[in-house]
XYZ file of C-alpha atoms in Angstrom:
667
model
C 0.437 -0.274 -0.031
C 1.455 3.557 -0.904
C 2.330 6.006 1.455
C -1.075 7.848 2.894
C -1.706 10.169 5.402
C -4.047 8.094 7.384
C -2.370 4.825 8.510
C -3.560 1.138 7.984
C -4.135 1.326 12.187
C -6.323 4.074 12.149
C -8.166 2.672 8.639
C -8.579 -0.261 11.019
C -9.604 1.550 14.272
C -12.916 3.187 12.088
C -14.401 -0.008 12.192
C -13.411 -1.072 15.389
C -15.105 2.108 17.563
C -18.118 2.249 14.764
C -19.315 -1.129 16.119
C -18.578 -0.895 19.715
C -20.096 2.405 19.634
C -23.281 0.737 17.511
C -23.864 -1.981 19.985
C -23.319 -0.443 23.178
C -26.010 2.526 21.525
C -27.964 -0.340 20.745
C -27.724 -1.999 24.133
C -26.590 -5.381 22.829
C -24.018 -6.994 19.637
C -20.965 -8.551 19.419
C -18.632 -5.687 19.400
C -15.688 -8.320 20.144
C -15.290 -10.113 16.300
C -15.360 -6.692 14.713
C -12.912 -5.361 16.888
C -10.026 -8.220 16.377
C -10.908 -9.212 12.597
C -11.051 -5.265 11.397
C -6.815 -5.184 10.529
C -8.047 -8.059 8.625
C -10.183 -6.139 6.742
C -9.137 -3.376 6.298
C -6.329 -5.018 4.512
C -9.037 -7.341 2.551
C -11.079 -4.008 1.207
C -9.114 -1.466 0.905
C -5.936 -3.406 -1.275
C -8.010 -6.599 -2.538
C -11.669 -6.886 -3.149
C -13.320 -6.319 -6.370
C -16.602 -4.737 -5.689
C -18.010 -1.634 -6.530
C -20.708 0.519 -3.656
C -22.221 1.777 -6.492
C -23.836 -1.251 -8.196
C -23.824 -3.735 -5.032
C -24.914 -6.301 -7.738
C -22.151 -5.532 -10.408
C -22.024 -9.444 -12.042
C -18.324 -10.002 -11.885
C -17.633 -8.538 -8.227
C -15.661 -10.689 -6.105
C -17.800 -11.964 -3.341
C -17.674 -11.602 0.289
C -19.408 -13.479 3.099
C -19.205 -12.875 6.926
C -19.799 -16.611 8.000
C -20.030 -15.520 11.960
C -22.398 -12.972 11.169
C -22.910 -11.690 14.552
C -20.352 -10.130 13.869
C -22.201 -8.122 11.549
C -21.076 -4.508 12.790
C -17.806 -5.359 10.710
C -19.096 -6.005 7.665
C -22.036 -2.213 8.327
C -19.310 -0.648 9.352
C -17.242 -1.441 5.832
C -19.861 -0.908 3.644
C -20.435 2.378 4.882
C -17.276 2.864 4.659
C -16.218 2.394 1.489
C -19.391 4.706 -0.470
C -22.535 1.750 0.432
C -25.495 3.304 0.458
C -25.822 2.888 4.312
C -25.643 6.196 6.025
C -24.160 6.603 9.847
C -27.885 6.456 10.756
C -28.192 3.355 9.371
C -25.627 2.288 11.491
C -27.303 4.207 14.872
C -30.444 2.554 14.465
C -28.406 -1.026 14.635
C -30.518 -4.254 15.647
C -33.501 -1.958 15.167
C -36.847 -2.891 13.720
C -37.030 -1.871 10.257
C -33.472 -0.486 9.559
C -30.717 -1.277 7.277
C -28.837 -3.090 10.025
C -30.267 -5.656 11.690
C -28.710 -8.025 14.836
C -27.119 -10.657 11.682
C -26.714 -9.630 8.470
C -29.535 -10.371 6.064
C -29.837 -10.387 2.276
C -31.788 -8.290 0.568
C -31.556 -5.409 3.682
C -28.046 -4.234 3.560
C -26.654 -3.149 0.082
C -23.306 -5.345 -0.094
C -24.552 -8.216 2.142
C -24.236 -10.982 0.066
C -25.858 -14.012 2.324
C -27.735 -13.963 5.338
C -25.966 -15.284 8.476
C -26.182 -16.399 11.650
C -26.500 -20.001 11.712
C -22.369 -20.544 12.541
C -20.934 -22.191 9.178
C -23.644 -21.830 6.451
C -21.704 -18.514 5.346
C -19.299 -20.463 4.843
C -21.190 -23.236 2.867
C -23.084 -20.596 0.861
C -19.563 -19.225 0.108
C -18.245 -22.552 -0.961
C -21.585 -22.815 -3.722
C -20.878 -19.045 -5.006
C -17.106 -20.145 -5.423
C -18.752 -23.348 -7.123
C -21.197 -21.008 -9.528
C -17.915 -19.463 -10.364
C -16.077 -21.905 -11.770
C -18.499 -23.796 -13.300
C -20.154 -20.904 -15.014
C -16.918 -19.526 -16.539
C -16.223 -22.550 -17.824
C -19.428 -22.411 -19.260
C -18.560 -19.222 -21.011
C -15.084 -17.516 -20.441
C -13.152 -18.288 -24.095
C -9.420 -17.641 -24.650
C -8.461 -14.226 -23.845
C -12.209 -13.204 -22.664
C -12.452 -13.926 -18.878
C -15.723 -12.333 -18.532
C -16.890 -14.485 -15.496
C -13.502 -14.097 -13.241
C -13.727 -13.067 -9.479
C -12.961 -14.419 -5.981
C -14.700 -15.343 -3.517
C -13.760 -14.439 0.282
C -15.203 -15.686 3.534
C -14.820 -14.686 7.444
C -15.118 -17.582 10.080
C -15.055 -17.888 13.778
C -14.302 -20.612 15.658
C -17.977 -21.524 15.931
C -17.884 -21.861 12.313
C -15.437 -24.564 11.856
C -16.890 -26.552 14.740
C -19.769 -26.765 13.168
C -20.338 -30.489 11.456
C -21.721 -28.699 8.090
C -17.637 -26.995 7.770
C -16.894 -30.174 7.567
C -19.162 -31.638 4.637
C -18.604 -28.448 3.030
C -14.637 -27.632 2.866
C -13.761 -31.507 2.303
C -15.452 -31.164 -0.609
C -14.567 -27.469 -1.889
C -10.404 -29.062 -1.675
C -11.845 -31.994 -4.008
C -13.601 -29.387 -6.073
C -9.994 -27.586 -5.849
C -11.440 -24.049 -5.229
C -8.393 -22.263 -6.340
C -10.412 -18.927 -5.657
C -11.832 -19.515 -2.304
C -9.788 -17.468 0.187
C -11.151 -18.474 3.642
C -10.436 -16.098 6.754
C -10.255 -17.817 10.225
C -10.296 -15.452 13.037
C -8.222 -17.460 15.773
C -8.521 -15.673 18.851
C -9.568 -18.776 20.976
C -12.812 -16.910 22.670
C -16.463 -18.050 22.126
C -19.202 -17.124 24.050
C -18.366 -19.908 27.089
C -15.137 -18.762 27.115
C -11.783 -19.913 26.133
C -12.132 -23.231 23.625
C -9.475 -24.980 23.658
C -11.623 -26.992 26.676
C -13.718 -27.730 23.661
C -12.160 -27.096 20.745
C -8.652 -28.677 20.523
C -8.025 -29.316 16.885
C -5.243 -28.930 14.729
C -7.143 -27.115 12.120
C -4.848 -26.527 10.239
C -3.846 -30.269 9.863
C -7.287 -30.800 9.175
C -7.453 -28.307 6.070
C -4.065 -29.584 4.471
C -6.136 -33.394 4.863
C -8.986 -31.559 2.583
C -6.372 -30.237 -0.114
C -5.948 -26.575 1.228
C -3.426 -24.017 1.011
C -3.037 -23.765 4.874
C -1.230 -20.262 5.917
C -1.030 -18.896 9.273
C -0.302 -14.851 9.833
C -0.849 -12.372 12.779
C -3.980 -11.084 12.554
C -3.050 -8.074 13.598
C -0.151 -7.761 10.696
C -1.324 -6.015 7.529
C 1.567 -6.967 5.762
C 1.841 -10.563 6.844
C -2.128 -10.413 6.194
C -0.951 -8.869 2.311
C 1.973 -10.907 1.659
C -0.778 -14.189 3.216
C -3.758 -12.788 0.534
C -1.622 -12.790 -2.798
C -0.271 -16.270 -1.996
C -4.244 -17.386 -1.611
C -4.924 -15.597 -4.650
C -2.566 -17.170 -6.336
C -2.894 -20.580 -5.866
C -5.124 -21.850 -8.919
C -5.789 -25.299 -8.104
C -6.154 -25.195 -4.246
C -8.352 -22.951 -1.880
C -6.505 -21.292 1.042
C -7.172 -21.031 4.542
C -5.669 -17.881 6.271
C -5.352 -18.776 9.984
C -5.499 -15.277 11.962
C -4.014 -15.507 15.489
C -6.234 -12.195 17.117
C -7.165 -10.155 20.053
C -10.780 -10.104 20.345
C -12.012 -7.122 21.073
C -8.572 -5.573 20.110
C -7.968 -1.785 21.804
C -10.458 -2.908 24.722
C -7.596 -2.422 27.738
C -9.234 -4.178 29.957
C -11.935 -6.547 28.171
C -9.949 -7.970 25.277
C -9.296 -11.550 24.950
C -11.935 -12.680 26.866
C -15.151 -13.555 26.645
C -16.678 -10.685 28.139
C -16.232 -8.551 24.417
C -17.711 -11.502 22.651
C -21.864 -10.743 23.106
C -22.187 -7.566 25.091
C -21.853 -4.190 25.218
C -18.168 -2.681 26.829
C -20.117 -0.040 28.360
C -19.712 3.099 28.923
C -16.395 3.457 31.167
C -14.165 0.471 29.014
C -15.831 2.511 25.530
C -13.805 5.620 27.170
C -10.690 3.712 28.088
C -10.495 1.991 24.520
C -10.674 5.194 22.481
C -7.890 6.243 24.639
C -6.219 3.254 24.321
C -6.561 3.505 20.634
C -5.467 6.849 19.953
C -9.163 7.500 18.886
C -10.395 11.449 20.325
C -13.286 10.792 18.497
C -17.758 11.184 19.608
C -19.351 8.346 18.915
C -19.953 7.610 15.249
C -18.037 10.457 14.271
C -14.874 9.675 11.225
C -12.753 12.089 10.099
C -13.003 12.950 6.285
C -9.530 11.619 5.937
C -10.372 8.531 6.895
C -13.650 8.092 5.262
C -11.838 9.255 2.378
C -8.891 6.889 2.442
C -11.807 3.771 2.580
C -13.530 5.754 -0.100
C -13.802 2.875 -2.420
C -16.891 4.713 -5.404
C -14.350 5.787 -8.095
C -12.548 2.662 -8.295
C -15.396 0.084 -7.584
C -16.975 2.448 -10.713
C -13.368 2.100 -12.723
C -13.365 -1.942 -12.519
C -17.241 -2.256 -13.424
C -16.838 0.042 -16.049
C -12.995 -2.228 -17.549
C -15.080 -5.082 -17.144
C -17.946 -3.504 -19.114
C -15.507 -3.145 -22.169
C -14.631 -6.644 -21.800
C -18.243 -8.036 -21.815
C -18.587 -5.819 -25.014
C -15.389 -7.654 -27.095
C -16.696 -10.589 -25.722
C -20.222 -9.806 -27.540
C -18.840 -8.985 -30.821
C -16.185 -12.176 -30.646
C -18.597 -14.622 -28.862
C -22.692 -13.189 -29.996
C -24.653 -16.148 -29.057
C -22.855 -16.626 -25.701
C -23.318 -13.144 -24.483
C -26.931 -13.381 -25.109
C -27.038 -16.653 -23.322
C -24.691 -15.216 -20.105
C -26.836 -12.560 -19.742
C -29.825 -13.598 -20.046
C -28.818 -16.105 -16.600
C -27.384 -13.738 -15.404
C -30.842 -12.142 -15.392
C -32.875 -14.946 -14.118
C -34.532 -14.830 -17.140
C -35.745 -18.125 -18.142
C -36.207 -18.461 -22.462
C -38.841 -17.183 -23.815
C -40.106 -21.017 -25.246
C -39.826 -22.623 -22.189
C -43.545 -22.174 -20.991
C -44.605 -23.233 -24.222
C -42.801 -26.115 -24.466
C -43.253 -27.883 -20.728
C -46.872 -27.346 -21.727
C -46.289 -29.376 -24.404
C -44.566 -31.961 -22.063
C -47.276 -31.940 -19.560
C -49.565 -32.576 -22.475
C -47.292 -35.898 -23.713
C -47.248 -36.620 -20.130
C -50.962 -36.958 -20.489
C -51.471 -39.274 -23.265
C -48.793 -41.390 -22.603
C -50.603 -42.427 -19.393
C -47.667 -43.987 -18.151
C -47.273 -45.791 -14.522
C -44.523 -45.346 -13.064
C -43.256 -43.504 -9.715
C -43.216 -39.931 -9.240
C -39.686 -40.093 -8.839
C -38.936 -41.694 -12.250
C -41.749 -39.055 -13.303
C -39.348 -36.687 -11.979
C -36.603 -38.046 -13.870
C -38.436 -37.519 -16.891
C -38.702 -34.222 -16.094
C -36.011 -33.557 -16.266
C -35.057 -34.831 -19.147
C -37.132 -32.729 -21.226
C -36.565 -29.832 -18.653
C -32.961 -29.402 -18.926
C -32.436 -29.865 -22.468
C -34.077 -26.355 -22.927
C -32.336 -25.032 -18.942
C -28.844 -24.708 -19.488
C -28.996 -22.695 -15.729
C -29.787 -25.999 -14.488
C -27.691 -27.209 -12.251
C -28.254 -30.716 -10.287
C -26.682 -32.876 -7.730
C -27.615 -35.680 -4.988
C -26.720 -36.406 -1.582
C -24.556 -40.311 -2.616
C -27.954 -41.168 -3.969
C -28.192 -40.123 -6.841
C -29.734 -43.631 -8.527
C -32.149 -43.898 -6.192
C -33.113 -40.097 -6.602
C -33.616 -40.345 -10.332
C -31.848 -36.941 -10.241
C -29.288 -37.666 -13.045
C -29.939 -37.300 -17.095
C -28.505 -38.291 -20.388
C -27.147 -34.270 -20.712
C -25.758 -34.924 -16.899
C -21.675 -34.086 -16.791
C -20.273 -34.244 -13.628
C -18.869 -31.035 -12.716
C -15.712 -32.922 -10.593
C -14.935 -34.415 -14.262
C -15.850 -31.161 -16.734
C -15.333 -28.264 -15.303
C -18.388 -27.038 -17.410
C -20.550 -29.752 -16.534
C -23.701 -29.043 -14.182
C -23.937 -32.306 -11.359
C -22.589 -32.105 -8.447
C -21.716 -35.313 -6.848
C -21.816 -34.222 -3.327
C -21.384 -37.313 -0.800
C -23.040 -37.870 2.044
C -23.501 -34.543 2.563
C -26.756 -33.325 3.287
C -26.314 -30.127 5.324
C -23.500 -29.047 3.053
C -25.261 -29.351 -0.650
C -28.688 -27.879 0.595
C -26.633 -24.728 2.071
C -23.913 -25.227 -1.142
C -26.788 -24.592 -3.748
C -28.358 -21.646 -1.659
C -24.970 -20.033 -2.177
C -25.409 -20.922 -6.379
C -28.489 -19.735 -5.905
C -27.241 -16.216 -4.160
C -24.638 -15.933 -7.292
C -26.591 -15.864 -9.997
C -26.075 -18.062 -13.851
C -27.853 -21.334 -11.757
C -30.960 -22.792 -10.976
C -29.721 -25.395 -8.285
C -31.920 -28.451 -7.492
C -30.243 -31.268 -4.943
C -32.112 -34.643 -4.042
C -32.256 -36.673 -0.811
C -35.066 -39.046 0.665
C -37.659 -36.834 2.350
C -36.078 -38.506 5.992
C -33.372 -36.695 5.449
C -34.016 -33.362 5.100
C -33.916 -33.328 8.654
C -29.832 -33.572 8.417
C -30.310 -29.904 6.279
C -33.620 -28.550 7.676
C -31.659 -25.651 8.778
C -30.373 -24.697 5.770
C -33.642 -25.602 4.126
C -34.835 -22.719 6.451
C -32.145 -20.196 5.689
C -32.812 -21.079 2.174
C -36.651 -19.897 2.502
C -35.776 -16.956 4.800
C -33.666 -15.426 1.726
C -36.307 -16.366 -0.631
C -34.544 -18.343 -3.374
C -34.547 -20.058 -6.124
C -34.052 -23.570 -4.713
C -35.472 -26.866 -5.666
C -35.102 -29.476 -3.482
C -36.407 -33.163 -4.233
C -37.120 -35.519 -1.820
C -38.266 -38.805 -2.842
C -38.912 -41.951 -1.270
C -41.957 -39.731 0.113
C -43.927 -42.398 3.444
C -44.224 -45.398 4.722
C -45.069 -47.262 1.230
C -41.252 -46.757 0.738
C -41.129 -50.486 3.068
C -38.087 -52.188 4.373
C -35.745 -50.163 5.574
C -37.968 -48.720 8.136
C -39.105 -45.873 10.300
C -35.330 -44.819 10.373
C -35.641 -43.814 6.552
C -39.705 -43.646 6.525
C -40.485 -39.272 7.012
C -43.959 -39.015 9.177
C -43.572 -35.461 10.533
C -41.348 -34.142 7.618
C -44.230 -32.657 4.889
C -46.056 -30.589 7.834
C -42.316 -29.115 8.513
C -41.817 -27.877 4.951
C -45.093 -27.325 4.327
C -45.504 -24.752 7.394
C -42.398 -22.939 6.344
C -42.577 -19.586 4.590
C -41.744 -18.893 1.505
C -41.440 -22.325 0.258
C -43.296 -24.425 -1.767
C -44.097 -27.872 -1.317
C -45.605 -30.058 -4.288
C -46.538 -34.249 -3.594
C -47.863 -34.864 -6.941
C -49.604 -38.663 -7.787
C -48.207 -39.341 -11.176
C -46.507 -38.218 -13.922
C -48.534 -35.611 -15.090
C -48.780 -33.711 -12.003
C -44.781 -34.478 -11.341
C -44.072 -32.405 -14.917
C -46.175 -29.227 -13.492
C -44.914 -29.957 -10.497
C -41.522 -28.790 -11.950
C -42.437 -26.098 -14.095
C -43.825 -24.181 -11.284
C -40.527 -24.654 -9.609
C -38.314 -23.346 -12.583
C -40.802 -20.804 -12.800
C -40.591 -20.000 -9.271
C -38.040 -17.136 -8.588
C -39.541 -15.744 -4.793
C -38.259 -18.831 -2.801
C -37.531 -22.419 -2.859
C -39.661 -25.387 -3.727
C -39.398 -28.762 -2.265
C -40.415 -31.252 -5.016
C -41.590 -34.802 -3.152
C -41.677 -37.931 -4.938
C -42.621 -41.530 -4.575
C -40.687 -44.783 -4.838
C -43.529 -47.141 -5.413
C -45.254 -47.097 -9.090
C -48.636 -44.546 -9.096
C -50.884 -45.200 -11.377
C -51.719 -42.106 -14.476
C -55.082 -39.778 -14.184
C -57.162 -39.611 -16.452
C -57.674 -35.994 -17.062
C -59.334 -33.843 -19.139
C -57.665 -30.504 -20.501
C -59.151 -27.875 -18.199
C -58.444 -30.541 -14.882
C -54.148 -30.596 -16.554
C -54.332 -26.982 -16.826
C -55.873 -26.717 -13.274
C -53.315 -28.760 -12.291
C -50.871 -25.447 -11.293
C -53.079 -24.181 -9.704
C -52.228 -26.300 -6.201
C -55.360 -28.538 -6.225
C -58.541 -29.363 -8.434
C -61.155 -31.288 -9.147
C -60.354 -35.125 -10.557
C -63.723 -36.773 -9.299
C -66.596 -35.016 -9.030
C -70.484 -35.884 -8.072
C -73.725 -34.490 -9.815
C -74.179 -31.576 -8.173
C -73.502 -30.370 -5.021
C -71.094 -32.972 -2.955
C -71.914 -34.586 0.823
C -68.689 -35.339 1.118
C -64.831 -33.889 -0.162
C -62.153 -36.698 -0.361
C -58.570 -34.550 -0.266
C -55.223 -36.690 -1.158
C -51.941 -36.318 -2.450
C -49.114 -38.280 -3.480
C -49.339 -42.023 -3.865
C -52.784 -42.053 -1.511
C -54.870 -39.754 -4.899
C -55.435 -43.694 -5.985
C -56.542 -44.734 -3.381
C -58.779 -42.032 -2.610
C -60.029 -42.405 -6.254
C -61.069 -46.207 -6.000
C -63.191 -44.963 -2.798
C -65.155 -42.184 -4.456
C -65.961 -44.304 -7.297
C -66.913 -46.760 -5.189
C -69.400 -44.503 -2.810
C -70.341 -43.272 -6.274
C -71.626 -46.430 -7.029
C -73.560 -46.534 -3.892
C -75.205 -42.971 -4.435
C -73.301 -40.737 -2.699
C -72.591 -37.610 -3.152
C -68.796 -37.839 -2.929
C -66.102 -35.481 -4.771
C -62.478 -36.093 -5.062
C -59.653 -32.713 -4.739
C -56.457 -33.607 -6.077
C -53.945 -31.675 -3.668
C -50.362 -31.442 -4.717
C -49.811 -27.991 -3.670
C -51.555 -26.667 -0.735
C -49.349 -22.903 -0.574
C -50.042 -22.968 -4.687
C -53.918 -23.991 -3.614
C -54.301 -21.131 -0.844
C -52.834 -18.448 -3.064
C -55.613 -18.679 -5.454
C -58.901 -16.136 -5.618
C -61.557 -16.656 -3.309
C -63.785 -17.755 -5.580
C -61.588 -20.762 -7.458
C -60.654 -21.935 -3.781
C -64.539 -21.779 -3.294
C -65.529 -24.151 -6.134
C -63.213 -26.732 -5.083
C -64.108 -26.974 -1.272
C -67.057 -25.160 -1.243
C -67.787 -23.659 2.777
C -70.858 -25.436 3.011
C -69.417 -29.029 2.889
C -67.508 -29.653 5.945
C -67.465 -33.561 5.835
C -64.950 -33.452 4.728
C -61.620 -36.439 5.246
C -57.826 -35.600 4.174
C -55.980 -38.766 2.691
C -52.163 -38.962 2.905
C -49.725 -40.821 3.908
C -47.813 -38.729 6.971
C -48.544 -36.536 9.992
C -52.373 -35.678 10.488
C -52.258 -32.391 12.255
C -51.900 -30.024 9.224
C -54.919 -31.053 7.244
C -57.599 -30.104 10.409
C -56.833 -26.721 8.721
C -58.607 -27.910 5.162
C -60.757 -30.110 6.910
C -62.180 -28.026 10.250
C -63.401 -29.381 12.718
C -66.179 -31.213 11.907
C -63.677 -32.938 8.995
C -61.527 -36.330 9.669
C -57.905 -37.163 8.586
C -56.831 -40.684 7.385
C -52.949 -40.074 8.272
C -50.163 -41.303 10.447
C -50.213 -40.854 13.913
C -47.191 -42.635 14.585
C -43.430 -43.977 13.240
C -43.502 -46.398 10.442
C -42.261 -49.750 10.739
C -40.430 -52.332 8.619
C -42.287 -54.324 5.920
C -43.491 -54.069 1.844
C -44.624 -50.952 1.443
C -48.115 -52.471 0.568
C -48.410 -54.337 3.786
C -47.294 -50.547 5.783
C -49.763 -49.163 3.887
C -52.818 -51.765 4.798
C -51.724 -51.811 8.230
C -52.202 -48.038 8.466
C -54.980 -47.723 7.229
C -54.352 -46.299 3.673
C -57.099 -48.273 1.547
C -59.748 -47.737 -0.112
C -62.169 -49.573 2.313
C -60.359 -47.369 4.604
C -61.969 -43.873 3.265
C -64.917 -45.494 2.295
C -65.731 -46.090 5.951
C -64.423 -42.604 6.974
C -66.757 -40.925 4.544
C -69.678 -42.732 5.779
C -68.898 -42.210 9.090
C -70.074 -38.748 9.272
C -73.983 -40.334 8.843
C -73.520 -43.193 11.703
């Protein structure tokens, strides 16, 4: 760094001052990490990070992720200082309602925040996803002399991030995939909320990461020159991700509390802040940053220059490779091809004509085959269950074998896989889908929730969806998972009953850009359902009348997935006996509930109180649709190990039981 009037230490102290002041004003927060990592942040953001405060969404920017998200005042301070639309007043609203500076960084609230962090380790996982996206997209679009996709991913992590199991999952995979543009800074301060971590975290972290295939460097986290040299070494290794282990003092500058857990998760207090100002030679009032320090941090001009240079490269690229350039821009904008919807509808119509009796997991694979050929942005993967989840297709190419591929063999890493996919979605240029058995959503639950919290388009494929999978037994038979997913805000959940509903579900997931989708499929064969063209069109509305009676029904049966065929047989028998029964297939409750009141009344008339919901899953969710007068045929226990057909009969998922339950309203 060239000589300047403002020293590195003064610049770093601006982070320390803003962080301790904001936490003190909010009367809550975590000053220790920002104060300890300030020197690292100053070097990275002032000397290396490629970004543009005037355009936080510039595609070819470097990605910065604060995985130890409790240290949020670090990133807020840096964003403010470098020139993002984050004012001093915003900093003073730290942790307050409807502010740009929430307690943990949140995507969509603060310009420059790349992902929501807080659950430790997941920011690191998102960063791995971003690095995969950059490498794969670059391989797909870059040409010799035209590196239009070319940026690094930098991640800050703490002890807690590396204790979490997800860090093992994703860092092991990052090493295997040779993510050379991923640089992780480990804030090795030896302190967590409970105190000195050596009592419960005595790993040789460096050797652990070397075993993953990473480049490992160690520096004094308060030595700017050493930090700078390490970053240069990190980004020069194109084959290995880099861990820079930075020995730091938590709460650096606080004369009486630094190096202790007292700085971790509580304000320093007025007296200690005064003492810290004196120790840091920072005589300025709270939230006051001298003009010369602001100027030293300001990155608006260099950011504009960097983006302008990239745009010039893009123009030349467009001249040389016009079709590639057009495709890249389309994908970066998140726009589907103009022909997709119509061609998807054609495929759905073909499915209706084909009348295939197949497992919905196989119907899902057929849909992937049809849609992936139209959508090069689809990038799939499975947690070591590709042959069971059926998520590959004829055009699948593993990124571990071809850099420009479209399929990821994640290994047994459900949690890591799901968080990586969210990172890829956040990066842009891809629509990721991942797969495992529905029961193992439990391993990934928090990553699924974070995807929904950030409203990211990630498609979660879950197969082996009920006790119907049979012999693997209750450890592998989901019961409560569907309700869990359905009650997650922003999440759509589809459980199709046949090949046609599966094709519609996949189309809906691809077209939904306001959040994730869970697609839930069966292991066992499901019979094709006869439908009119009108009924086929109605599937996309989440629920529709599959089998109706003359006049107003006296009883309505609602069913999903594998239970639709059972329910159809029951309704047909009831009708033969003169009962006015209606069957409603309801593959996606949240989509149905979003329909207008008129359509919902057509399908489920309020006046019809005799309703039976049938699903081989937990019963409680369905009471909101059947009401106090309705009944639910579902699971109230865990499953058993036996052939699926035996279990379905044992637990009452038979036409006979549906008939008896429907008749019981009049008994």
